[in-house]
Coordinates of N, CA and C and ligand atoms in Angstrom, one line a residue:
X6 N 23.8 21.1 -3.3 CA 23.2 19.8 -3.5 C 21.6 20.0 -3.6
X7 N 21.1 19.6 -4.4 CA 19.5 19.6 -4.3 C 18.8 18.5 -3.5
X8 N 17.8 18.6 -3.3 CA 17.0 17.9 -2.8 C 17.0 16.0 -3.3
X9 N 17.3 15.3 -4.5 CA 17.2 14.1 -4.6 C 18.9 14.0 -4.1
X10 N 19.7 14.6 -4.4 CA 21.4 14.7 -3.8 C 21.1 13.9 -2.1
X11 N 20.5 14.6 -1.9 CA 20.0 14.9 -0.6 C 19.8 13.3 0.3
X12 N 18.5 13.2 -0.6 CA 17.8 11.7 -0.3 C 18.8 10.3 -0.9
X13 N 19.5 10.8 -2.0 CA 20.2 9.8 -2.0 C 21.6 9.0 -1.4
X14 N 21.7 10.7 -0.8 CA 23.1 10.6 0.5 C 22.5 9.9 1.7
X15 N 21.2 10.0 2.0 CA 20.9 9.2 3.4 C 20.4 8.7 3.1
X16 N 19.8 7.8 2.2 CA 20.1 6.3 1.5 C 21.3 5.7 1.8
X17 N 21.9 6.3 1.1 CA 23.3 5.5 1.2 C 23.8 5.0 2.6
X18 N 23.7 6.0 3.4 CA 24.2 6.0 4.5 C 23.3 5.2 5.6
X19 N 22.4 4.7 5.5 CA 21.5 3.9 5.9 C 21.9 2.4 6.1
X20 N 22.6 2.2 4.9 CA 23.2 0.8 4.3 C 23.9 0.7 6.3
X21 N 24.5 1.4 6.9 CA 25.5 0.8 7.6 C 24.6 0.8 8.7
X22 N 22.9 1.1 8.5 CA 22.3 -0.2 10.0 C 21.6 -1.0 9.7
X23 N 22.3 -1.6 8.7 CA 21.5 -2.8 8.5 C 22.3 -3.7 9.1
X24 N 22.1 -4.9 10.0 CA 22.6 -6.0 10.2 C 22.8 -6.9 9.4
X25 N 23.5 -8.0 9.2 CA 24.0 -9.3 8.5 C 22.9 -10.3 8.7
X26 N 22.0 -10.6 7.5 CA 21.5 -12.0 7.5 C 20.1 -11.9 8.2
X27 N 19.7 -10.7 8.2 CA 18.1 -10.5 9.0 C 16.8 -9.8 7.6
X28 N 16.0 -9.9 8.6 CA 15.1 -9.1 7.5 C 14.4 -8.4 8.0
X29 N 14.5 -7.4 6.8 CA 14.4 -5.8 6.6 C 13.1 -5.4 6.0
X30 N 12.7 -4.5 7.3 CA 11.2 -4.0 6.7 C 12.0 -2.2 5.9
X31 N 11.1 -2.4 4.7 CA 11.3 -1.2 3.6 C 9.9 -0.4 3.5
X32 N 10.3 1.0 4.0 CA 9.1 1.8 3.5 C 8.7 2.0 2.4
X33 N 8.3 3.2 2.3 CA 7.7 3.7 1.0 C 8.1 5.7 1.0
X34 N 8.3 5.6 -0.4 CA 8.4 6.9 -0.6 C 10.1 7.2 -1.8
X35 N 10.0 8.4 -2.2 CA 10.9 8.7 -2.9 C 12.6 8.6 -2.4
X36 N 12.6 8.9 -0.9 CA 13.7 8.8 -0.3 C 13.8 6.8 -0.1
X37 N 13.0 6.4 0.2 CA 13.1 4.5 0.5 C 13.3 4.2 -0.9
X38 N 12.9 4.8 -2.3 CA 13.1 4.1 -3.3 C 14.6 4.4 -3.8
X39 N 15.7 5.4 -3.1 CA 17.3 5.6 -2.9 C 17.6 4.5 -2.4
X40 N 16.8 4.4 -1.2 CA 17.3 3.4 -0.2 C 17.6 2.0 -1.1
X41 N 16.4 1.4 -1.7 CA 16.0 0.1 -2.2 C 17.0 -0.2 -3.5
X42 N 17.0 1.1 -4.1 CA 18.5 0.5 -4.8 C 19.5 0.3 -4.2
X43 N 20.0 1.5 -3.4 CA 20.9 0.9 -3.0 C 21.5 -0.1 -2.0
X44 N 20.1 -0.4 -1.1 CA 20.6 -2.0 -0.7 C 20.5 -2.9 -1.4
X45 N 20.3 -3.0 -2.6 CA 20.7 -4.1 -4.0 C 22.0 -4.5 -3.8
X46 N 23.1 -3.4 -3.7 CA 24.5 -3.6 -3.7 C 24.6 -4.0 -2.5
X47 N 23.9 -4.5 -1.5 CA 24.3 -5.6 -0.5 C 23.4 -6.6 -0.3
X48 N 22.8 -7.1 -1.2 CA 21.4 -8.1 -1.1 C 22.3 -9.3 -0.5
X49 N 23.8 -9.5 -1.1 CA 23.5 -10.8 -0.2 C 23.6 -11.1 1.3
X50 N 23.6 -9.7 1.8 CA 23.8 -9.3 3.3 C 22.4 -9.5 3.6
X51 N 21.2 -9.1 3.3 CA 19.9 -9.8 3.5 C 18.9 -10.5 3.7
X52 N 18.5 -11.2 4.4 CA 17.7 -12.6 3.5 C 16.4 -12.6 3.6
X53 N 15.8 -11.5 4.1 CA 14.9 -11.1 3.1 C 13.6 -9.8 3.5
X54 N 12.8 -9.0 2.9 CA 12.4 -7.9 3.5 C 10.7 -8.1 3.8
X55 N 10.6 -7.3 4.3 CA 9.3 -6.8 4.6 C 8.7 -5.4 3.9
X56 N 7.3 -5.4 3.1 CA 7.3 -4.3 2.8 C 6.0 -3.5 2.8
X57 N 5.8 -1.9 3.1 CA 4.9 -1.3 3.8 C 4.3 -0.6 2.3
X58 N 4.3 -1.4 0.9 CA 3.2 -0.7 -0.2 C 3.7 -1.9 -1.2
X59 N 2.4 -1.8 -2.0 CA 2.7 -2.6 -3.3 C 4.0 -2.0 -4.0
X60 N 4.2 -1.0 -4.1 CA 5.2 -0.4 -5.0 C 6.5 -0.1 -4.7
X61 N 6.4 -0.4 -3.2 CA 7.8 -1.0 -2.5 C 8.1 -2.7 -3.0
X62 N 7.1 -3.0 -2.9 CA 7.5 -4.4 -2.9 C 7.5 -4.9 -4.4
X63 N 7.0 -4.0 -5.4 CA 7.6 -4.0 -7.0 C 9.2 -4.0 -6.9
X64 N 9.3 -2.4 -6.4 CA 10.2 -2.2 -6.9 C 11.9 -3.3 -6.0
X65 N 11.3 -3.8 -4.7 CA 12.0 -4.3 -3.8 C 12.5 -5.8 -5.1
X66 N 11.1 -6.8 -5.3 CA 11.1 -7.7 -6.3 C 12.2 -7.6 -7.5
X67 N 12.1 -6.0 -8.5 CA 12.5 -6.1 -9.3 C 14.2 -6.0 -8.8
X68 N 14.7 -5.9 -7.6 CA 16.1 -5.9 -7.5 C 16.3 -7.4 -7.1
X69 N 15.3 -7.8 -7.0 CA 15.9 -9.6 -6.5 C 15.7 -10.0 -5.1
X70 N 14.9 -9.1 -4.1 CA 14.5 -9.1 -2.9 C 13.6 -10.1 -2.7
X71 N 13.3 -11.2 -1.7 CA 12.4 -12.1 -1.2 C 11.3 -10.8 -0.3
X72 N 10.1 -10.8 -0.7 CA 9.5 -10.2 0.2 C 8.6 -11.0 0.9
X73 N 8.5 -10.9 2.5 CA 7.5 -11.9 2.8 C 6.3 -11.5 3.4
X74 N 4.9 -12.4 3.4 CA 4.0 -11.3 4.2 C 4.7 -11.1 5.9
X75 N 4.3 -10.2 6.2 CA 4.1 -9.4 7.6 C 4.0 -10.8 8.7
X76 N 2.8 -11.6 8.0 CA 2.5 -12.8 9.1 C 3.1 -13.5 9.1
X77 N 4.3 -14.0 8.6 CA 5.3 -15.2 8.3 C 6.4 -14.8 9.0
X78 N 6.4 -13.6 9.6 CA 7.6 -13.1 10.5 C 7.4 -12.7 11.5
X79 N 7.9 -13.0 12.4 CA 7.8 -12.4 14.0 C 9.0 -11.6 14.6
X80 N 10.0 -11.6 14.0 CA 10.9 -10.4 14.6 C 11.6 -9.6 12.9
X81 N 11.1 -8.5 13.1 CA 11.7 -7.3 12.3 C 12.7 -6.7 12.7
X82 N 14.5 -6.4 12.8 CA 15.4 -5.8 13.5 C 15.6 -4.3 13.5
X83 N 14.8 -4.0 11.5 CA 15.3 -2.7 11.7 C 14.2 -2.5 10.2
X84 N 13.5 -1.0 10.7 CA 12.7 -0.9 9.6 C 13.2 0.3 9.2
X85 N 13.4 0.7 8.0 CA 14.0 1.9 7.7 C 12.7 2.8 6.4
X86 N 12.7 3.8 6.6 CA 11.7 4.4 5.8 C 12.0 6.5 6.5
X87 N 11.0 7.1 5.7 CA 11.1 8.3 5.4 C 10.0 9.0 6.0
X88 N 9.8 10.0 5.9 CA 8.7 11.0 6.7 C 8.4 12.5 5.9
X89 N 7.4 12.6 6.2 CA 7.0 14.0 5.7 C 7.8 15.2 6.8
X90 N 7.7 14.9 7.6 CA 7.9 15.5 8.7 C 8.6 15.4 10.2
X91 N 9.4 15.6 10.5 CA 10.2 14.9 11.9 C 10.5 16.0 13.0
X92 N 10.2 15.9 14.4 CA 10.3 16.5 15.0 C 11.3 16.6 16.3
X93 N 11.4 17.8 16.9 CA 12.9 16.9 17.6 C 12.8 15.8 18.9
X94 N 11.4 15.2 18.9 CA 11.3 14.1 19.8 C 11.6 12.8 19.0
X95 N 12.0 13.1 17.8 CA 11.1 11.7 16.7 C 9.8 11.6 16.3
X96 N 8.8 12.3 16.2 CA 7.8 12.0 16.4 C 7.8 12.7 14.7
X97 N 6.4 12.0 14.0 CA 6.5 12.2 12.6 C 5.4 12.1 12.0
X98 N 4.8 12.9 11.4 CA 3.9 13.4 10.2 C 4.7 12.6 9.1
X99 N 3.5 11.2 8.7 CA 3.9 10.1 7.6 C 2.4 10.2 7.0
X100 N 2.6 9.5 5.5 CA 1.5 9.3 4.9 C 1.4 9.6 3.7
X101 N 2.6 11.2 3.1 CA 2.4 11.7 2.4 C 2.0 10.7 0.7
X102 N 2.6 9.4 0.8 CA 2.5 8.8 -0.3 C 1.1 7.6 -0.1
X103 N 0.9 8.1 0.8 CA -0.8 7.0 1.0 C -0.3 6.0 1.7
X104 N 0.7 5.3 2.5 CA 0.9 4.4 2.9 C 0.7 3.8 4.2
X105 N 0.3 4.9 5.0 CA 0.5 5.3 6.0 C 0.3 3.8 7.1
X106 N -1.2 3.2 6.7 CA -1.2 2.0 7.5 C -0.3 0.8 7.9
X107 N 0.0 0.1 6.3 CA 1.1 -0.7 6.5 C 2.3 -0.3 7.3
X108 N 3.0 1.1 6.9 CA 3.8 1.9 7.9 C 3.9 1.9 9.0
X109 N 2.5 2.0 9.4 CA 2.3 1.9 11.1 C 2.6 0.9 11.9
X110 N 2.1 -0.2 11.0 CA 2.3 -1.6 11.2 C 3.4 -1.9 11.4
X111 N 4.2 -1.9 10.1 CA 6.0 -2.1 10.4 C 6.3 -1.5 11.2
X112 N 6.2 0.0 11.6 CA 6.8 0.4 12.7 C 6.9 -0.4 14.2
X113 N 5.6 -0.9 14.2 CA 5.1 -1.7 15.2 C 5.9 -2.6 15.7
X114 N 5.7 -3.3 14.5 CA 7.1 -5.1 14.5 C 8.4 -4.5 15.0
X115 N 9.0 -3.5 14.0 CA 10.4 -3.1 14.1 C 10.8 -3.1 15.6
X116 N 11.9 -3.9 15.9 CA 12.9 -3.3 17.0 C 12.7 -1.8 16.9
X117 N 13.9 -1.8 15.9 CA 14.3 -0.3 15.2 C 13.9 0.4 14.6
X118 N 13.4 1.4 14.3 CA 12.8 2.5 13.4 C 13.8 3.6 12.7
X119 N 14.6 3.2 11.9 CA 15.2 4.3 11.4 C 14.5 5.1 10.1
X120 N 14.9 6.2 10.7 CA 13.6 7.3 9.7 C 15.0 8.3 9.0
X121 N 14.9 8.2 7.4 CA 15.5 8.7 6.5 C 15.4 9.6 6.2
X122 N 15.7 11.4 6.0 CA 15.0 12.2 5.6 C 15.8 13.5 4.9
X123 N 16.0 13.8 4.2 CA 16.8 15.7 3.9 C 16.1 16.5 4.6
X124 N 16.6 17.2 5.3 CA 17.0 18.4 6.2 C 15.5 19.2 6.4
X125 N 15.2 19.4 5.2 CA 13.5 19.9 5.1 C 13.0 19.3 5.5
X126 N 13.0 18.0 6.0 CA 11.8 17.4 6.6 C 11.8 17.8 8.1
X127 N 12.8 18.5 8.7 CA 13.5 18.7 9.9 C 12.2 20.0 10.5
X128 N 11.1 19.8 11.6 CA 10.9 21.2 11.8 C 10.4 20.9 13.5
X129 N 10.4 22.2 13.9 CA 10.4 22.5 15.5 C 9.2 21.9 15.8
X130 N 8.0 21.9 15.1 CA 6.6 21.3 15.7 C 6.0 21.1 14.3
X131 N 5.3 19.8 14.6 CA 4.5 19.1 13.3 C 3.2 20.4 13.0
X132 N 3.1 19.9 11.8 CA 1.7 20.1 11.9 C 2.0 21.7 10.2
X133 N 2.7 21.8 9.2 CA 2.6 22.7 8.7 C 2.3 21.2 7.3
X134 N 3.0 20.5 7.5 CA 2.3 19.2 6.2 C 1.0 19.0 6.7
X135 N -0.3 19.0 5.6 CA -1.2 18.3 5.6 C -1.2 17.0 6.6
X136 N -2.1 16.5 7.7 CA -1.9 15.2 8.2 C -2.9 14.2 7.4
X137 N -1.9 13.4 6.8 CA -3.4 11.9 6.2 C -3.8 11.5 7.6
X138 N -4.9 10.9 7.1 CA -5.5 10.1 7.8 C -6.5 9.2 6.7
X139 N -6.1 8.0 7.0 CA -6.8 7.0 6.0 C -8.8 6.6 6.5
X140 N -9.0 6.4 5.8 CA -10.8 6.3 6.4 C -11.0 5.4 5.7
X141 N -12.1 4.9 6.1 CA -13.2 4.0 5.4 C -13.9 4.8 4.4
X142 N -14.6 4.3 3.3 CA -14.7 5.0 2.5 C -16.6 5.7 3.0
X143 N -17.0 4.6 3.7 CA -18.4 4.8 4.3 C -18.6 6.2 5.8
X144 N -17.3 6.1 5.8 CA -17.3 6.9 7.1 C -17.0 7.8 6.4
X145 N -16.5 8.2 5.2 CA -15.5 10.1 5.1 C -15.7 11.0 5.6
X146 N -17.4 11.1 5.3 CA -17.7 12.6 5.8 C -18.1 12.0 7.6
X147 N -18.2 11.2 8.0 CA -18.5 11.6 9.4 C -16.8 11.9 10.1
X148 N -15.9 11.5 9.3 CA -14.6 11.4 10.2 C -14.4 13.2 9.8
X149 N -14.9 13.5 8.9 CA -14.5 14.9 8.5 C -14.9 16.0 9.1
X150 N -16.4 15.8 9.3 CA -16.9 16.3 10.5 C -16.1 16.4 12.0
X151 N -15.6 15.5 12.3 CA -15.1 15.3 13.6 C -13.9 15.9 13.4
X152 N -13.4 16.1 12.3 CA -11.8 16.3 12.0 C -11.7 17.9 12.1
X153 N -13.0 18.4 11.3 CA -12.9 19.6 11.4 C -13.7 20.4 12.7
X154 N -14.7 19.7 13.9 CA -14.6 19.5 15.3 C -13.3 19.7 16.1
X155 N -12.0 19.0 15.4 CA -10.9 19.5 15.9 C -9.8 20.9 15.6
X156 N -10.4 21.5 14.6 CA -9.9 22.5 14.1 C -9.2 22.5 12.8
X157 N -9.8 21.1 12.3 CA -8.9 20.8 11.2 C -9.8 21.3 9.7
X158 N -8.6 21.1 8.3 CA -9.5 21.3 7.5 C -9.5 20.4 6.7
X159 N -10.1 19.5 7.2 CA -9.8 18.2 5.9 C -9.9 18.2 4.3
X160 N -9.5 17.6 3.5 CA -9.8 17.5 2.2 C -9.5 16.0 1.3
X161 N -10.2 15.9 1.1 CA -10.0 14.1 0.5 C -9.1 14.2 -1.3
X162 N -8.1 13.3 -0.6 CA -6.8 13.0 -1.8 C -7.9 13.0 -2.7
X163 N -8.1 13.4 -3.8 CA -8.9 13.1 -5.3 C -8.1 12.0 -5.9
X164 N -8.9 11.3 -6.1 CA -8.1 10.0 -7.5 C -7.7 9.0 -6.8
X165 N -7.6 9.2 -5.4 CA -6.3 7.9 -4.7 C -6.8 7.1 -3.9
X166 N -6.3 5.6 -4.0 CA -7.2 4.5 -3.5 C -6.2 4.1 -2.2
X167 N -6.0 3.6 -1.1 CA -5.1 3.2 -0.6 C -4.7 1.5 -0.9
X168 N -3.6 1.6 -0.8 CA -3.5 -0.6 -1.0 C -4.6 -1.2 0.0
X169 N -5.0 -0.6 1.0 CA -6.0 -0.9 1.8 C -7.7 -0.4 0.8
X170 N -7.2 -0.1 -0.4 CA -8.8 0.0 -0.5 C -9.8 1.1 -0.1
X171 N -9.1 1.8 0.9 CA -9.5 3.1 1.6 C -9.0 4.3 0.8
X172 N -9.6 5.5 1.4 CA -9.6 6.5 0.9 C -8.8 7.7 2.1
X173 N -8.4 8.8 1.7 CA -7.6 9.2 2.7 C -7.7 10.9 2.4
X174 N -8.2 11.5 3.8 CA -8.2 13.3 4.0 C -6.6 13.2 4.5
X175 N -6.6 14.6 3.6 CA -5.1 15.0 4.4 C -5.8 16.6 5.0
X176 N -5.6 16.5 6.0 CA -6.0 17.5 7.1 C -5.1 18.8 7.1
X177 N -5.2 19.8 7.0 CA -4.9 21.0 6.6 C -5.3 21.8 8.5
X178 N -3.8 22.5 8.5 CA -4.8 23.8 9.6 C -4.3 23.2 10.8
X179 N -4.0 21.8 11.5 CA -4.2 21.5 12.8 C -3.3 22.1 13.4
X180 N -3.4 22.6 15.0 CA -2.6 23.0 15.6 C -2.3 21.3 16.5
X181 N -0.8 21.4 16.4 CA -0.3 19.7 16.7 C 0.7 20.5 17.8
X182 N 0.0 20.6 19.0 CA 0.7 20.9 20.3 C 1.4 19.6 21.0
X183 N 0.4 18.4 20.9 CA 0.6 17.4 21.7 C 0.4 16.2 20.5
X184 N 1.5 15.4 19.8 CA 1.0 14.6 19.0 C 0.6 13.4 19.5
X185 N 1.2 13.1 20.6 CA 0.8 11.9 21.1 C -0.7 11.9 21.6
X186 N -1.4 13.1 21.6 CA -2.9 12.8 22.7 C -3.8 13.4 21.0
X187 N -3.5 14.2 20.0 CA -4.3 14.0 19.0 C -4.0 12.6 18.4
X188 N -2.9 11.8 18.1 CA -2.8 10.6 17.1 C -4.3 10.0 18.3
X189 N -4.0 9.2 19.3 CA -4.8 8.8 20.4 C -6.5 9.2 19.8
X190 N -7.1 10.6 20.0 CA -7.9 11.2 19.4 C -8.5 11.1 18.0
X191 N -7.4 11.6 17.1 CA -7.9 11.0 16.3 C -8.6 9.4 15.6
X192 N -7.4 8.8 16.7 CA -7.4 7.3 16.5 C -9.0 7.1 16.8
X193 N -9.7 7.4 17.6 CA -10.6 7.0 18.3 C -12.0 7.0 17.3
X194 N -12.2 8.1 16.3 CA -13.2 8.4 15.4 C -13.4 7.1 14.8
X195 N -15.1 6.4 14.7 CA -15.2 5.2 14.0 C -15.0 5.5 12.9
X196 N -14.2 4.9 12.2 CA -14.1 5.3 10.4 C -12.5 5.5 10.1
X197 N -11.5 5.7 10.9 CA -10.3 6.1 10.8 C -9.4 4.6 11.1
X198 N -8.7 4.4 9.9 CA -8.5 3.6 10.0 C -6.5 3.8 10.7
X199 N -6.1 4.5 10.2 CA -4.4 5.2 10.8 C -4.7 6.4 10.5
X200 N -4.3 7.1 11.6 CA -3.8 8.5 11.4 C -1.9 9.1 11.3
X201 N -2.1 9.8 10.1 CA -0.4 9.3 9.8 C 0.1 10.1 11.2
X202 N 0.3 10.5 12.4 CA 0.6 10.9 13.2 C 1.8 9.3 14.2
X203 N 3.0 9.4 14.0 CA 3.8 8.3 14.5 C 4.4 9.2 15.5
X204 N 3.8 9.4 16.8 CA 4.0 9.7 18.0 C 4.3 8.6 19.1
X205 N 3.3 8.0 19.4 CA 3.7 6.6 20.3 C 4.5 6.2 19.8
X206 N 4.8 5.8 18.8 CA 5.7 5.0 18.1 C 6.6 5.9 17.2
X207 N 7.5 6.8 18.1 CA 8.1 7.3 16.3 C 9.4 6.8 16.1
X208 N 10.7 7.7 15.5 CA 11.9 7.1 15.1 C 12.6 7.0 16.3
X209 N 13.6 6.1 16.2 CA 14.4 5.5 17.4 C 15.9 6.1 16.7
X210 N 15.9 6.1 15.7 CA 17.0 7.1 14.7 C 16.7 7.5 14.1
X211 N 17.1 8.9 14.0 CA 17.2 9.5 12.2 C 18.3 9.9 11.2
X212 N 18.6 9.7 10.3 CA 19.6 10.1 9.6 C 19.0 11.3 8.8
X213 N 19.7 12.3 8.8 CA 18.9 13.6 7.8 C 20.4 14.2 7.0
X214 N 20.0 14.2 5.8 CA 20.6 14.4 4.8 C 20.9 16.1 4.5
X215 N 22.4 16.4 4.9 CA 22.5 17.9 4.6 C 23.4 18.3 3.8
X216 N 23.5 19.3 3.4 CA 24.5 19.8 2.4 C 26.0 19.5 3.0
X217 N 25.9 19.4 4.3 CA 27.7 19.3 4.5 C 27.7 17.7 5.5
X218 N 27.1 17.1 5.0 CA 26.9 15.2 5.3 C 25.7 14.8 5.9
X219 N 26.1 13.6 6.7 CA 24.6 13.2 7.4 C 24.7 13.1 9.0
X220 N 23.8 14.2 9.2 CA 23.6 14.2 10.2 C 22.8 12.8 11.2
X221 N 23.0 12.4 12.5 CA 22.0 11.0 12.7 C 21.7 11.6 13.9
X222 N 20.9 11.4 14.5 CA 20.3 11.3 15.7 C 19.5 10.1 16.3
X223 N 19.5 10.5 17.6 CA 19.0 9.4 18.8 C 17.9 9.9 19.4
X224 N 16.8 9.3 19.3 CA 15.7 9.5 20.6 C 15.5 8.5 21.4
X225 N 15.0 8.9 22.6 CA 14.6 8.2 23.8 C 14.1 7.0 23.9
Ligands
LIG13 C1 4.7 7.5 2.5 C2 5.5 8.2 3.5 C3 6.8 8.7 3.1 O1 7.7 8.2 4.0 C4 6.8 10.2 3.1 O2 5.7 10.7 2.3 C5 8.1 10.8 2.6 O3 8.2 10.6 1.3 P1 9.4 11.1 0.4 O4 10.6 10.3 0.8 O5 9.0 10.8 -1.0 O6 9.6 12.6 0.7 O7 5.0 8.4 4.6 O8 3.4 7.1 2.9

């Protein structure tokens, strides 16, 4: 099985947490755009989503999805989305598609966080993916300064804007001993607007996509 085999098996398999008649926050990324088709084949089980990028919420639209803002809802049951990286606490290296803020956000709302991913995203300790971190565009170099204060090597995405209008280093090099006390850290630099590090907040399930089915897991 290759790699989209992969993503599109735990896609699929996702379909069975979703609840009847609630609304669904939808990430972002190549494994959520599996997902987004194929909750098509149960839209009328949904009434309606939530979504963490413009191009979630195209593509969410173009299947017939009501998407609503963020502010018009106060309980999210289950947010389902993907990760660069997942560790065996839950904890997760996100961002790789620029999204990372609104992400954080949903995560926030969600009850539930189920996090989607094939097998390679599976590793003992974060930190071998680049970590985003989104900035203000006025602050880059002082956040980089401080980033590489941390031992990091930052380098700013070339070409890419965020839906936020910001600009984003993906950090090369960090040693991620403790992700909960760097996200915190990092959090703190004026100019950082999310650091893709979802440690306080990470998956509450994961489903990971392997050659011989899907595996799911439970964290604390
Ligand atoms: C986007 C994300 C994605 O969840 C992450 O990059 C994984 O993407 P993919 O499913 O394409 O591997 O955080 O900001």
């Amino acid at each position: 099985m290759n790699q989209d085999q992969l993503k599109r098996e735990v896609a699929q398999a996702a379909l069975r947490q979703i609840p009847e008649g609630q609304i669904i926050g939808v990430g972002t990324g190549s494994t959520v755009n599996f997902f987004i088709d194929a909750l098509a084949d149960i839209r009328h089980r949904v009434r309606a989503t939530v979504s963490s990028s413009e191009r979630s919420t195209e593509r969410l639209r173009a299947h017939g999805f009501e998407v609503l803002d963020l502010n018009a809802v106060t309980s999210v049951p289950v947010y389902v989305d993907g990760a660069d990286e997942i560790d065996p606490a839950g904890a997760m290296i996100k961002g790789g598609g620029g999204a990372l803020t609104r992400e954080k956000i949903l995560a926030e709302v969600a009850e539930r966080f189920i996090c989607i991913v094939d097998a390679s995203k599976l590793v003992p300790r974060l930190g071998r993916f680049p970590l985003p971190v989104e900035v203000v565009p006025m602050a880059r170099e002082l956040v980089r300064r401080r980033l590489v204060a941390l031992g990091g090597a930052p380098r700013l995405r070339e070409g890419f804007v965020t839906d936020n209008g910001n600009q984003i280093l993906d950090v090369h090099g960090l040693d991620i001993d403790d992700p909960r006390a760097l996200e915190t850290r990092i959090n703190q630099i004026p100019g950082v607007v999310t650091v893709g590090l979802f440690a306080h907040r990470g998956a509450d399930r994961a489903l990971v996509g392997t050659p011989d089915g899907v595996d799911e897991r439970s964290f604390g």
